[in-house]
Short mmCIF file of C-alpha atoms in Angstrom, two decimals:
data_model
loop_
_atom_site.label_atom_id
_atom_site.label_comp_id
_atom_site.label_asym_id
_atom_site.label_seq_id
_atom_site.Cartn_x
_atom_site.Cartn_y
_atom_site.Cartn_z
CA LYS A 18 0.00 0.00 0.00
CA LEU A 19 2.87 2.35 0.73
CA LEU A 20 4.27 2.01 -2.78
CA ALA A 21 0.80 2.53 -4.25
CA ALA A 22 0.50 5.78 -2.28
CA GLU A 23 3.90 6.88 -3.54
CA VAL A 24 2.95 6.12 -7.14
CA LYS A 25 -0.17 8.25 -6.78
CA ASP A 26 2.06 11.13 -5.72
CA LYS A 27 2.09 13.90 -8.36
CA LYS A 28 5.88 13.89 -8.62
CA THR A 29 5.97 10.16 -9.24
CA LYS A 30 3.31 10.44 -11.94
CA GLU A 31 5.41 13.05 -13.75
CA VAL A 32 8.37 10.68 -13.78
CA LEU A 33 6.33 7.64 -14.87
CA ARG A 34 4.67 9.57 -17.71
CA LYS A 35 8.00 9.86 -19.54
CA ARG A 36 6.99 6.91 -21.70
CA CYS A 37 9.82 4.53 -21.03
CA ALA A 38 10.04 0.87 -20.10
CA ILE A 39 10.90 0.19 -16.47
CA HIS A 40 13.02 -2.64 -15.15
CA TRP A 41 14.30 -3.85 -11.81
CA VAL A 42 15.82 -6.94 -10.19
CA THR A 43 14.16 -8.78 -7.29
CA PRO A 44 16.06 -9.89 -4.16
CA ASP A 45 16.65 -13.35 -5.68
CA GLY A 46 18.13 -11.83 -8.85
CA PHE A 47 15.12 -12.21 -11.15
CA PRO A 48 14.97 -9.43 -13.77
CA VAL A 49 11.56 -7.75 -14.16
CA TRP A 50 10.68 -5.71 -17.23
CA GLN A 51 7.50 -3.62 -17.44
CA GLU A 52 6.74 -2.28 -20.90
CA TYR A 53 3.11 -1.69 -21.78
CA HIS A 54 2.48 -0.52 -25.33
CA LYS A 55 -0.55 1.24 -26.70
CA ARG A 56 -2.85 -1.02 -28.67
CA ASP A 57 -3.56 -0.66 -32.35
CA GLN A 58 -7.34 -0.91 -32.34
CA ALA A 59 -9.92 -0.97 -35.08
CA ARG A 60 -13.67 -0.56 -34.98
CA LEU A 61 -15.90 -2.96 -36.84
CA LYS A 62 -19.53 -2.42 -37.74
CA LEU A 63 -21.61 -5.60 -37.95
CA THR A 64 -25.08 -5.54 -39.45
CA PHE A 65 -27.48 -8.38 -38.73
CA LEU A 66 -30.36 -9.13 -41.06
CA GLY A 67 -29.98 -5.69 -42.58
CA GLN A 68 -31.34 -4.00 -39.45
CA ALA A 69 -29.38 -4.25 -36.22
CA ASN A 70 -25.96 -2.63 -36.13
CA VAL A 71 -23.41 -3.74 -33.59
CA PHE A 72 -20.10 -1.98 -33.20
CA MET A 73 -17.12 -3.91 -31.98
CA THR A 74 -13.61 -2.78 -31.14
CA TYR A 75 -10.80 -5.27 -31.53
CA ASN A 76 -7.06 -5.19 -31.02
CA LYS A 77 -4.87 -5.61 -34.06
CA GLY A 78 -1.71 -5.70 -31.96
CA ASP A 79 0.61 -3.41 -30.05
CA THR A 80 2.09 -0.18 -31.35
CA LYS A 81 5.65 0.94 -30.62
CA GLU A 82 4.36 3.73 -28.37
CA ILE A 83 4.58 3.17 -24.60
CA ASP A 84 1.22 3.42 -22.81
CA ALA A 85 2.03 5.89 -20.01
CA HIS A 86 -1.27 5.26 -18.21
CA LYS A 87 -0.69 1.49 -18.04
CA GLN A 88 2.93 2.05 -17.01
CA GLU A 89 1.73 4.24 -14.15
CA SER A 90 -1.11 2.00 -13.01
CA GLY A 91 0.93 -1.19 -13.34
CA ILE A 92 4.06 -0.25 -11.44
CA ALA A 93 2.80 -0.75 -7.86
CA PRO A 94 1.07 -4.12 -8.39
CA ASN A 95 3.89 -5.41 -10.59
CA PHE A 96 6.48 -4.43 -7.98
CA VAL A 97 4.50 -6.22 -5.24
CA HIS A 98 3.94 -9.30 -7.43
CA SER A 99 7.65 -9.42 -8.24
CA GLN A 100 8.48 -9.38 -4.51
CA ASP A 101 5.91 -12.14 -3.91
CA GLY A 102 7.48 -14.20 -6.70
CA SER A 103 10.94 -13.66 -5.28
CA HIS A 104 9.76 -14.79 -1.85
CA LEU A 105 8.11 -17.87 -3.37
CA ARG A 106 11.22 -18.91 -5.31
CA MET A 107 13.51 -18.34 -2.33
CA THR A 108 11.13 -20.25 -0.04
CA VAL A 109 11.09 -23.29 -2.33
CA VAL A 110 14.89 -23.38 -2.48
CA HIS A 111 15.21 -22.88 1.30
CA ALA A 112 12.53 -25.49 2.10
CA ASN A 113 14.23 -28.01 -0.13
CA GLU A 114 17.78 -27.36 1.08
CA VAL A 115 17.03 -27.04 4.81
CA TYR A 116 14.00 -29.30 5.32
CA GLY A 117 14.27 -31.68 2.36
CA ILE A 118 10.81 -30.76 1.07
CA ASP A 119 10.41 -31.78 -2.55
CA SER A 120 6.65 -31.73 -3.07
CA PHE A 121 5.14 -28.30 -3.66
CA ALA A 122 1.81 -26.90 -4.81
CA LEU A 123 2.39 -23.25 -5.67
CA ILE A 124 0.19 -20.54 -7.10
CA HIS A 125 1.51 -16.97 -7.07
CA ASP A 126 1.80 -16.31 -3.32
CA SER A 127 0.14 -19.48 -2.07
CA PHE A 128 2.33 -22.29 -0.73
CA GLY A 129 1.34 -25.91 -0.33
CA THR A 130 2.92 -29.28 0.25
CA ILE A 131 2.00 -32.70 1.63
CA PRO A 132 0.60 -32.67 5.20
CA ALA A 133 3.73 -34.24 6.69
CA ASP A 134 5.83 -31.28 5.45
CA ALA A 135 3.32 -28.47 6.06
CA GLY A 136 4.82 -27.33 9.39
CA ASN A 137 8.33 -27.12 7.98
CA LEU A 138 7.10 -25.35 4.87
CA PHE A 139 5.42 -22.71 7.04
CA LYS A 140 8.72 -22.31 8.93
CA ALA A 141 10.53 -21.90 5.62
CA VAL A 142 8.01 -19.26 4.48
CA ARG A 143 8.63 -17.22 7.65
CA GLU A 144 12.40 -17.73 7.69
CA THR A 145 12.71 -16.68 4.08
CA MET A 146 10.49 -13.64 4.59
CA VAL A 147 12.64 -12.45 7.51
CA LYS A 148 15.92 -13.11 5.71
CA THR A 149 14.74 -11.35 2.55
CA TYR A 150 13.69 -8.17 4.31
CA GLU A 151 16.59 -8.13 6.79
CA ASP A 152 19.11 -8.50 3.97
CA ASN A 153 17.40 -6.16 1.49
CA ASP A 154 15.78 -2.75 1.60
CA VAL A 155 13.51 -3.52 -1.35
CA ILE A 156 12.01 -0.02 -1.56
CA ALA A 157 15.43 1.68 -1.54
CA ASP A 158 16.77 -0.90 -4.01
CA PHE A 159 13.82 -0.30 -6.33
CA TYR A 160 14.26 3.47 -5.98
CA ASP A 161 17.95 3.24 -6.90
CA GLN A 162 17.31 0.93 -9.85
CA PHE A 163 14.51 3.17 -11.11
CA ALA A 164 16.54 6.37 -10.64
CA ASP A 165 19.38 4.84 -12.68
CA GLN A 166 16.98 4.64 -15.65
CA LEU A 167 16.05 8.32 -15.56
CA HIS A 168 17.67 11.35 -17.13
CA GLU A 169 19.34 13.54 -14.52
CA SER A 170 16.75 16.25 -15.19
CA GLN A 171 14.06 13.89 -13.86
CA LEU A 172 15.76 12.97 -10.59
CA ASP A 173 14.52 16.03 -8.70
CA LYS A 174 10.95 14.90 -9.43
CA MET A 175 11.48 11.59 -7.64
CA PRO A 176 9.88 11.48 -4.18
CA ALA A 177 12.12 10.55 -1.27
CA VAL A 178 12.24 6.97 -0.06
CA PRO A 179 9.82 6.74 2.89
CA ALA A 180 11.25 6.14 6.34
CA LYS A 181 11.10 2.62 7.71
CA GLY A 182 8.66 1.84 10.47
CA ASP A 183 9.38 -0.03 13.68
CA LEU A 184 8.32 -3.55 12.67
CA ASN A 185 10.55 -6.16 14.25
CA LEU A 186 10.98 -8.64 11.40
CA ARG A 187 12.11 -11.35 13.82
CA ASP A 188 8.58 -11.41 15.32
CA ILE A 189 7.49 -13.04 12.05
CA LEU A 190 9.40 -16.19 13.01
CA GLU A 191 7.07 -16.83 15.96
CA SER A 192 3.84 -15.65 14.37
CA ASP A 193 1.06 -18.14 13.70
CA PHE A 194 -0.52 -15.70 11.24
CA ALA A 195 2.54 -14.27 9.49
CA PHE A 196 1.37 -15.49 6.13
CA ALA A 197 -2.17 -16.48 5.27
#
């Protein structure tokens, strides 16, 4: 939610409207590329039985022009999804290496395994979450990666990185409801 609020900030919108692709790397090293293009659309008029006209718009493909609105509206959810994906990949590796879990049922940010391994998988989810956010300042990293893609004349329009709160990440390790 914090990133979404920052993206809605007027300064951030000015930067995102520069019509450029955006890329960043997640904590596990996965490269993310966001590049929404405007659609080449056509309108089709269909006439049925010589009387009823129906108009239909269809997409012929993408143009070369970046869609600034989609870039702006997509950045916050895509950033969050990329962090979720990073956590998922790191959890699977950790669960396998530390707990020997080799059966997974995964969908986006939902983790599953066989009942005998469920407790250890939940431990792995929490351990990986803590390690990821203790070892990485994902907002500052994203800010730096994004700023590197801008022209120096745009840097003064970037909002400051928000201050961290007082969450004790280690409390996640003991939480029964850390991840639902």
